[in-house]
Amino acid sequence: MLLCNLISIAIRVGAPRIVPTRGIPFPTGDPELVPEEERLLRRRLLERALEALGTAVEAPTVFDAPETPSGGGSAASSAATTAADSAATKAGAS
Amino acid sequence: MRIVHYVNQFFAGVGGEEAAGTTPDVREGAVGPGRALVAQLGSEYEIVATVFCGDDYAASDASATEELLELVREASPDLLVAGPAFTSGRYGLACARLAAASVRAGIPAVAAMHPENPGVEEAAPAPVIESGKIGREMRASLQRLAGAIEKLARGEELGEQDGRVGRPPRHNRLADQTAATRSVELILARLAGDRERTEVLLPSFGSVTPSAPLEHPEGATIALLTEGALVPMGNPDRLESARATRWLRYPLDGLDRLEEGEYQSVHGGFSTVAANADPHRLLPLDVARDLEREGRIGTLHHEYLTTAGNGTQVATARSFGVEWAAELRQAGVQAAILTAT
Amino acid sequence: MSATRVRDDEQGSRTGLRLLIHDVVEIGVGAQTGFAGGRLTVGEREATALFAHPSLASVRVSCCSPGESVRIIKVLDAVEPRCKGDGGDVFPGLLGTAQLRGRGETHVLRGAAVLSAGFLPRAQEAVFQMSGAGAEFSPLSGTHNVVIEFEPAPDAAWQDVAAALRLGVLRLAVHLAQAAVDAAPDSIEELEPLSSESSGLPRVAAVTNIQTQGAFKDVLVYGRSMAGSLPTWIDPCELADGAVVSAQYGHPALKNPTFVHQNNPVVAALRASDEVELAGVILCPEPVSEKEKRLVSEHAARLCAALGLDGAIVTKEGGGNADGDVALKLDALEDIGILAVGLFAEMAGRDGTAPGLVVAPARATALISTGNYDELVALGATDRALGGERLGIIDAAAADELELPIAAIYGSLNPLGWNRVTCAVEA
C-alpha cells in the first residue's frame, strides 16, 4: 500500500490503498511534533497501513489519516480526510 | 510474408524463472507457440526466425532492446510479432519495447498481451492485440493474433474489433462546428451536470488490480519500500537524484533503528533536511520493529528497496514496480508498504 | 435587416457597439480604393503609401480570393478591415492615442482580411493556400485576402521593420473599411452592453490567455505589453474595436492573429447561445515561470469569482508551455466552484497514439480538442505563391506540392476556437 501526500496523483495512477501523510518531505513523520509524538504518529500511520492492507478494495481507496497525537496538525488531518473523501468519490466514478 | 517472432526464455524452451537471465539469442524458424501461430496463418506466411531473451535480462538491461532489434534486423522480416505475453509484466514490457523500437526503425510490428499488462502502454507506435490471461488461453490468443497479422499484411489499420488494446490512434478531421461553438456546448453540458463529457481524455495510467486483502498480518512477512531515495551516507552506489534509471536494496538485518548520520536521502525533488535528521521519516523501521516484537506482524523483510521518484519516466516507474513485485514475491513477502515523497 | 444609415446624434444614446457589416464578395487591386456592390478595390498607390517608413524599403500589394490557385507562405498577421463610423480610431494605442473604445458604430468588411507575409526573425514559417488539397485546414482560405509583401530597408533594425509593417497593415485595414462607410450595410450586429444584473442564465466568461514573451512574441493591449501584469477584465466590445493586436509571429497553427482577437470566437459563440449570459473577457498574460503562471492563474480564478461567474472557457496562445497556463486556470477555477472548459491542441505524435497533452489539468476534465499538431497534411501544388520564393521549413519552392505537419498551417488548430479541426478516434 502507499503512504503519500499527493493524494490526487496517487488516485490518478491507480494506487489501490492510500493513506495520506503530513508532508512531502516526511511521509512517516512530522518535524512539527516532539519526538515521542512523532514516533506515535508514525506508529499510527503504520497501523493504518496494516488496516488498509487488510481491507478488500476494488478501486483506489483513501483511508483516513490517523488522529493527531496532540495540538497542531489536526486541521491538516481533517483537511486530508475531506480531500480524500471527495477524491475517493471521484475515484469510484473513474 | 517474412515474420520474425519474439518470445521469452520460457516459450523458447530454454527454461523457467531460473533462465530469466538468458541473453538475447536467435533460432532459425518457428519455436514453441510460433509453430502454432504459423499453422493458423496461410502458406504465404513464414516465421523465418525466432528471437528470444530472458525476462529479467530484457526488463533490466538498458541495452536489451537494441540488442534484440539487431537480431530482428538481421533476419530481414516484413513483420515482427512479439508475444503473446499474457499477464507477464516483464515479458510484456520486453515485447512492447521491442515492437515500438522496431516500428521506429521502419519494420512493422505487432505485440500481443493481456489488456492489463503494463506493456500495453509502452508499445506505441506499434499496435497491441489482446491476448488471454494465461498460457492455457494460447490457442484463442493466437487465433486473434493471426487475424491481426493477416489484416496488417493487407495494409489495413487495426482497430478495436480486431482486439486492439491501448490508446487507439486519433486522426484530425473537420468537425461540423468550430471549436469555440463546441466549447460553449461543453460548458452548457457541464453546467447541466455532465462531468464526464470531453473531447480529450486526460492521460491514463492504466489500472492496477488490487491484491486480495492481507488476512493475517501477524503471520506475514512485510517489506518496507521508499521512493524517497534513502541510501547509506555517501550514496556509495550512486543512485541518481532525478530521472532515475535504477533501484537499489539495502539490508535491515539486525537493525532496530536508522541512525542519523548513517543514511541520507539523495532525492532532488524536495528538501531532504527533515529526512536526513531522522531517516525514519522516510522508512519507518523503528515502529516496524515494535510491531514485529509485539507480534502485530510476522516478520519484517530483511532488506528495503529504494529509488528516487523525481521526474522518473512513467515507463521506468512501471518497470520498477513490476521488478519489485517479482523480487518480493520470490522472497516470500506477502505485503509491502511504500512511502512516497 | 433594414439597411438604414444611423445619424450621428443617435450614437450617444446606445451603450453597446453597433457593427455595420459589409460583405465582400470580390476583391482586386486597382487605381483607387473603393467599395461598391460587394466588390472591394484596393488602390495600389494609396495602399503602399500607408507603409511609407524608413524601416521599409518597399511593399507589394496583391489580392487573392477563395478558390484561386494561390499559396501564401511566411504569413505573419491577419487583420479584418474595420473603422469607426465617427472617424475615431480603431486599434487604439497603435493608431492614435490609447482611448477606451467599444462604443458607437464600427464598420466591418466581412469576408476580407489584410495579411502581411515575409521574413521576420523568431517567426515560425506559416503556410496556407486558397484552393486545392489542404486549403480546408486554414480559415483564411475562405476570405478575400489583401497580401502585403515587404522588403526591409538596409540596416533597419528588425523590431522597427516589424513595427512599421504592423502599423501599415492596421492603417490599410482602416483605409479599406473607410471605403464602405457610405454604403448601406448588408447586416447590422448589435453588441449589447454587458449587464451586471443576473438574467437568470449561467454567467460565462472567455478567459483569453495571450503570449507575452517580448520581441516578436508579444500581444499588445491598447498598444502596450501585458508582460508582468495581472489578469484584467475587458469588455468584448473593446476587442471588436481592435484593443488587442498581435505582435506574435510564432506557432502558425497555435497563434491568435489580430483577426481572431477582433472576432473572438469564444465570445461570439457565447453571444450566439441563448442558454448562457456572456459575462465578459478576462485577458491574462502567459508568464514563463511556474510560480508566475500560478499567481496569474489563481488571480484569474479569484477575479472570475468576484464577477459571479458560473463558468469559464479558457484558451491560450502557443504550445506546451501555454498548456500549463490553461491547466492551472482550469484547476484553480474548478477548485473554487466555477466550471471550466479548456481548448487544447494535442501533441499525439505522427500516428496519434501518444498522450495528447504535455501539461494536463489534474482535476478539470472538460477539454475541447483543436486537433493533433503532429499529423501530416498534404498540400497540392498551386499556380502561384505569395510571401517568398522558397520555403524555409522544408527545402521546396513556395508553390510546390508539399507534405507538412499541420502545425505549420496558419490558423489550423487555432486555440481560440476559430477553426473546425479536431482530433478523434476514426469511426
Coordinates of N, CA, C and O in Angstrom, one line a residue, chain B residues 57-154:
Chain B
Y57 N 16.6 -10.3 -18.0 CA 17.6 -9.5 -18.9 C 16.9 -8.4 -19.7 O 17.3 -7.3 -19.7
A58 N 15.8 -8.8 -20.3 CA 15.0 -7.9 -21.1 C 14.5 -6.7 -20.3 O 14.5 -5.6 -20.7
A59 N 14.0 -7.0 -19.1 CA 13.4 -6.0 -18.2 C 14.5 -5.1 -17.6 O 14.2 -3.9 -17.3
S60 N 15.6 -5.6 -17.3 CA 16.6 -4.8 -16.5 C 17.7 -4.3 -17.3 O 18.4 -3.3 -16.8
D61 N 18.1 -4.8 -18.4 CA 19.3 -4.3 -19.1 C 18.9 -3.2 -20.1 O 18.1 -3.5 -21.0
A62 N 19.5 -2.1 -19.9 CA 19.2 -0.9 -20.8 C 19.4 -1.2 -22.2 O 18.7 -0.6 -23.1
S63 N 20.4 -2.0 -22.6 CA 20.7 -2.2 -24.0 C 20.0 -3.4 -24.6 O 20.1 -3.7 -25.8
A64 N 19.1 -4.1 -23.8 CA 18.5 -5.3 -24.3 C 17.7 -5.0 -25.6 O 17.8 -5.8 -26.5
T65 N 16.9 -4.0 -25.6 CA 16.0 -3.7 -26.8 C 16.9 -3.5 -28.0 O 16.5 -4.1 -29.1
E66 N 18.0 -2.8 -27.9 CA 18.8 -2.6 -29.0 C 19.4 -3.9 -29.5 O 19.5 -4.1 -30.7
E67 N 19.9 -4.7 -28.6 CA 20.5 -6.0 -29.0 C 19.4 -6.9 -29.7 O 19.7 -7.5 -30.7
L68 N 18.2 -6.9 -29.2 CA 17.2 -7.7 -29.8 C 16.8 -7.1 -31.1 O 16.6 -7.9 -32.1
L69 N 16.7 -5.8 -31.3 CA 16.4 -5.2 -32.5 C 17.4 -5.6 -33.6 O 17.1 -5.8 -34.8
E70 N 18.7 -5.6 -33.2 CA 19.7 -6.0 -34.1 C 19.5 -7.4 -34.7 O 19.6 -7.6 -35.9
L71 N 19.1 -8.3 -33.8 CA 18.9 -9.7 -34.2 C 17.7 -9.8 -35.1 O 17.6 -10.5 -36.1
V72 N 16.7 -8.9 -34.8 CA 15.5 -8.9 -35.7 C 15.9 -8.4 -37.1 O 15.5 -9.0 -38.1
R73 N 16.6 -7.3 -37.1 CA 17.0 -6.7 -38.4 C 17.8 -7.7 -39.3 O 17.5 -7.8 -40.5
E74 N 18.6 -8.5 -38.6 CA 19.5 -9.4 -39.4 C 18.6 -10.4 -40.2 O 19.1 -11.0 -41.2
A75 N 17.4 -10.7 -39.7 CA 16.6 -11.7 -40.3 C 15.7 -11.1 -41.5 O 15.0 -11.8 -42.1
S76 N 15.9 -9.7 -41.7 CA 15.1 -9.0 -42.7 C 13.6 -9.4 -42.8 O 13.2 -9.9 -43.8
P77 N 12.9 -9.1 -41.7 CA 11.5 -9.5 -41.8 C 10.6 -8.4 -42.4 O 11.0 -7.3 -42.5
D78 N 9.4 -8.8 -42.8 CA 8.4 -7.9 -43.2 C 7.6 -7.4 -42.0 O 6.9 -6.4 -42.0
L79 N 7.6 -8.3 -41.0 CA 6.8 -8.0 -39.8 C 7.5 -8.7 -38.6 O 8.0 -9.8 -38.6
L80 N 7.5 -7.9 -37.4 CA 7.9 -8.5 -36.2 C 6.6 -8.8 -35.3 O 5.8 -8.0 -35.2
V81 N 6.5 -10.0 -34.8 CA 5.4 -10.4 -33.9 C 6.0 -10.7 -32.6 O 6.9 -11.5 -32.5
A82 N 5.5 -10.0 -31.5 CA 6.1 -10.2 -30.2 C 5.0 -10.7 -29.2 O 3.9 -10.2 -29.1
G83 N 5.3 -11.9 -28.6 CA 4.3 -12.5 -27.6 C 3.6 -13.6 -28.2 O 4.0 -14.2 -29.2
P84 N 2.4 -14.0 -27.6 CA 1.6 -13.3 -26.6 C 2.3 -13.4 -25.2 O 2.8 -14.4 -24.8
A85 N 2.3 -12.3 -24.5 CA 2.9 -12.2 -23.2 C 1.9 -12.4 -22.0 O 2.3 -12.4 -20.9
F86 N 0.6 -12.6 -22.3 CA -0.4 -12.8 -21.3 C -0.3 -11.7 -20.2 O -0.2 -10.6 -20.5
T87 N -0.2 -12.1 -19.0 CA -0.1 -11.1 -17.9 C 1.3 -10.9 -17.4 O 1.5 -10.2 -16.4
S88 N 2.3 -11.6 -18.0 CA 3.7 -11.4 -17.5 C 4.2 -10.0 -17.8 O 4.4 -9.7 -18.9
G89 N 4.4 -9.3 -16.7 CA 4.8 -7.9 -16.8 C 6.2 -7.7 -17.5 O 6.3 -6.9 -18.4
R90 N 7.2 -8.5 -17.1 CA 8.5 -8.3 -17.7 C 8.5 -8.7 -19.2 O 9.0 -8.1 -20.0
Y91 N 7.8 -9.8 -19.5 CA 7.7 -10.3 -20.9 C 6.9 -9.3 -21.7 O 7.3 -8.9 -22.8
G92 N 5.8 -8.7 -21.1 CA 5.0 -7.8 -21.8 C 5.8 -6.5 -22.1 O 5.7 -5.9 -23.2
L93 N 6.6 -6.0 -21.2 CA 7.4 -4.8 -21.4 C 8.4 -5.1 -22.5 O 8.7 -4.2 -23.3
A94 N 9.0 -6.3 -22.4 CA 10.0 -6.6 -23.4 C 9.4 -6.6 -24.8 O 10.0 -6.0 -25.8
C95 N 8.3 -7.2 -25.0 CA 7.5 -7.3 -26.3 C 7.2 -5.8 -26.7 O 7.4 -5.5 -27.9
A96 N 6.7 -5.0 -25.8 CA 6.3 -3.7 -26.2 C 7.4 -2.8 -26.6 O 7.4 -2.2 -27.6
R97 N 8.5 -2.9 -25.8 CA 9.7 -2.1 -26.2 C 10.3 -2.5 -27.5 O 10.7 -1.6 -28.3
L98 N 10.4 -3.8 -27.7 CA 10.9 -4.3 -29.0 C 10.0 -3.9 -30.2 O 10.5 -3.4 -31.2
A99 N 8.7 -4.0 -30.0 CA 7.8 -3.7 -31.1 C 7.9 -2.2 -31.4 O 7.9 -1.8 -32.6
A100 N 7.9 -1.4 -30.4 CA 8.0 0.1 -30.6 C 9.3 0.4 -31.3 O 9.2 1.2 -32.3
A101 N 10.4 -0.1 -30.9 CA 11.7 0.2 -31.5 C 11.7 -0.3 -32.9 O 12.3 0.4 -33.8
S102 N 11.1 -1.4 -33.2 CA 11.0 -2.0 -34.5 C 10.3 -1.1 -35.5 O 10.8 -0.8 -36.5
V103 N 9.1 -0.6 -35.0 CA 8.3 0.3 -35.9 C 9.1 1.6 -36.2 O 9.2 2.1 -37.3
R104 N 9.8 2.1 -35.2 CA 10.6 3.3 -35.3 C 11.7 3.1 -36.3 O 12.2 4.0 -37.0
A105 N 12.2 1.9 -36.3 CA 13.3 1.5 -37.2 C 12.8 1.2 -38.6 O 13.6 0.8 -39.5
G106 N 11.5 1.2 -38.8 CA 11.0 1.0 -40.1 C 10.5 -0.4 -40.4 O 10.1 -0.8 -41.5
I107 N 10.5 -1.2 -39.4 CA 10.0 -2.6 -39.5 C 8.6 -2.7 -38.8 O 8.5 -2.5 -37.6
P108 N 7.5 -2.9 -39.6 CA 6.2 -3.1 -38.9 C 6.2 -4.1 -37.8 O 7.0 -5.1 -37.9
A109 N 5.4 -3.9 -36.8 CA 5.5 -4.8 -35.7 C 4.1 -4.9 -35.0 O 3.3 -3.9 -35.1
V110 N 3.8 -6.0 -34.4 CA 2.6 -6.1 -33.5 C 2.9 -6.9 -32.3 O 3.7 -7.9 -32.4
A111 N 2.4 -6.5 -31.2 CA 2.6 -7.2 -29.9 C 1.3 -7.8 -29.4 O 0.3 -7.3 -29.8
A112 N 1.4 -8.8 -28.6 CA 0.1 -9.4 -28.1 C 0.3 -9.6 -26.6 O 1.3 -10.2 -26.1
M113 N -0.7 -9.2 -25.8 CA -0.7 -9.4 -24.4 C -2.0 -9.1 -23.8 O -2.9 -8.5 -24.5
H114 N -2.2 -9.5 -22.5 CA -3.5 -9.2 -21.8 C -3.6 -7.7 -21.7 O -2.6 -7.0 -21.5
P115 N -4.9 -7.1 -21.8 CA -5.1 -5.7 -21.7 C -4.5 -5.0 -20.5 O -4.2 -3.8 -20.5
E116 N -4.4 -5.8 -19.4 CA -3.8 -5.1 -18.2 C -2.3 -5.2 -18.0 O -1.8 -4.8 -17.0
N117 N -1.7 -5.8 -19.0 CA -0.2 -5.9 -18.9 C 0.4 -4.5 -19.1 O 0.0 -3.8 -19.9
P118 N 1.3 -4.2 -18.2 CA 1.9 -2.8 -18.2 C 2.6 -2.5 -19.6 O 2.8 -1.4 -20.0
G119 N 2.9 -3.6 -20.4 CA 3.4 -3.4 -21.7 C 2.5 -2.7 -22.7 O 3.0 -2.0 -23.6
V120 N 1.2 -2.7 -22.4 CA 0.2 -2.1 -23.3 C 0.5 -0.7 -23.6 O 0.5 -0.2 -24.7
E121 N 0.9 0.1 -22.6 CA 1.1 1.5 -22.7 C 2.4 1.9 -23.3 O 2.7 3.0 -23.6
E122 N 3.3 0.9 -23.4 CA 4.7 1.1 -23.9 C 4.9 0.9 -25.3 O 5.9 1.1 -25.9
A123 N 3.9 0.2 -26.0 CA 4.2 -0.3 -27.3 C 4.0 0.7 -28.4 O 4.5 0.5 -29.5
A124 N 3.3 1.8 -28.2 CA 3.1 2.8 -29.3 C 4.5 3.2 -29.8 O 5.4 3.4 -29.1
P125 N 4.6 3.3 -31.1 CA 3.6 3.3 -32.2 C 3.2 1.9 -32.7 O 2.4 1.8 -33.6
A126 N 3.7 0.8 -32.1 CA 3.2 -0.5 -32.6 C 1.9 -0.8 -32.0 O 1.6 -0.5 -30.8
P127 N 1.0 -1.5 -32.7 CA -0.3 -1.9 -32.1 C -0.2 -3.1 -31.2 O 0.8 -3.9 -31.3
V128 N -1.1 -3.2 -30.2 CA -1.1 -4.3 -29.3 C -2.4 -5.0 -29.5 O -3.5 -4.4 -29.4
I129 N -2.4 -6.3 -29.6 CA -3.6 -7.2 -29.8 C -3.8 -7.9 -28.4 O -2.9 -8.4 -27.8
E130 N -5.1 -7.9 -28.0 CA -5.4 -8.5 -26.8 C -5.2 -10.0 -26.8 O -5.5 -10.7 -27.8
S131 N -4.6 -10.5 -25.7 CA -4.4 -12.0 -25.5 C -5.2 -12.4 -24.3 O -5.6 -11.5 -23.5
G132 N -5.3 -13.7 -24.0 CA -5.9 -14.1 -22.8 C -5.0 -13.8 -21.6 O -4.0 -13.2 -21.7
K133 N -5.5 -14.3 -20.5 CA -4.7 -14.1 -19.2 C -3.6 -15.0 -19.0 O -2.5 -14.7 -18.5
I134 N -3.8 -16.3 -19.4 CA -2.8 -17.3 -19.0 C -2.5 -18.2 -20.3 O -3.3 -18.2 -21.2
G135 N -1.4 -18.9 -20.1 CA -0.9 -19.8 -21.2 C -2.0 -20.7 -21.8 O -2.0 -21.1 -22.9
R136 N -2.9 -21.1 -20.9 CA -3.9 -22.1 -21.4 C -4.8 -21.5 -22.4 O -5.5 -22.2 -23.1
E137 N -4.8 -20.1 -22.5 CA -5.7 -19.5 -23.5 C -4.8 -19.2 -24.7 O -5.2 -18.4 -25.6
M138 N -3.7 -19.9 -24.9 CA -2.8 -19.7 -26.0 C -3.5 -19.8 -27.4 O -3.4 -18.9 -28.3
R139 N -4.3 -20.9 -27.6 CA -4.9 -21.1 -28.9 C -5.8 -19.9 -29.3 O -5.7 -19.4 -30.4
A140 N -6.7 -19.5 -28.4 CA -7.6 -18.4 -28.8 C -6.8 -17.1 -29.0 O -7.1 -16.3 -29.9
S141 N -5.8 -16.9 -28.2 CA -4.9 -15.7 -28.3 C -4.2 -15.7 -29.7 O -4.1 -14.7 -30.3
L142 N -3.7 -16.9 -30.1 CA -3.0 -17.0 -31.3 C -4.0 -16.7 -32.5 O -3.6 -16.2 -33.5
Q143 N -5.2 -17.2 -32.3 CA -6.2 -17.0 -33.4 C -6.4 -15.5 -33.6 O -6.4 -15.0 -34.8
R144 N -6.6 -14.8 -32.5 CA -6.8 -13.3 -32.6 C -5.6 -12.7 -33.3 O -5.7 -11.8 -34.1
L145 N -4.4 -13.1 -32.8 CA -3.2 -12.5 -33.3 C -3.0 -12.8 -34.8 O -2.6 -11.9 -35.6
A146 N -3.3 -14.0 -35.2 CA -3.2 -14.4 -36.6 C -4.2 -13.5 -37.5 O -3.8 -13.0 -38.6
G147 N -5.3 -13.3 -37.0 CA -6.3 -12.4 -37.7 C -5.7 -11.0 -37.9 O -5.8 -10.4 -39.0
A148 N -5.1 -10.5 -36.9 CA -4.5 -9.2 -36.9 C -3.3 -9.1 -37.9 O -3.1 -8.2 -38.7
I149 N -2.5 -10.2 -37.9 CA -1.4 -10.3 -38.8 C -1.9 -10.3 -40.3 O -1.3 -9.6 -41.1
E150 N -2.9 -11.0 -40.5 CA -3.4 -11.0 -41.9 C -3.9 -9.7 -42.3 O -3.7 -9.2 -43.5
K151 N -4.5 -8.9 -41.4 CA -5.0 -7.6 -41.7 C -3.8 -6.7 -42.0 O -3.9 -5.9 -42.9
L152 N -2.8 -6.8 -41.2 CA -1.6 -6.0 -41.4 C -1.0 -6.3 -42.8 O -0.5 -5.4 -43.5
A153 N -1.0 -7.5 -43.2 CA -0.5 -7.9 -44.4 C -1.2 -7.3 -45.6 O -0.6 -7.0 -46.7
R154 N -2.5 -7.0 -45.4 CA -3.3 -6.3 -46.4 C -3.1 -4.8 -46.4 O -3.8 -4.1 -47.1

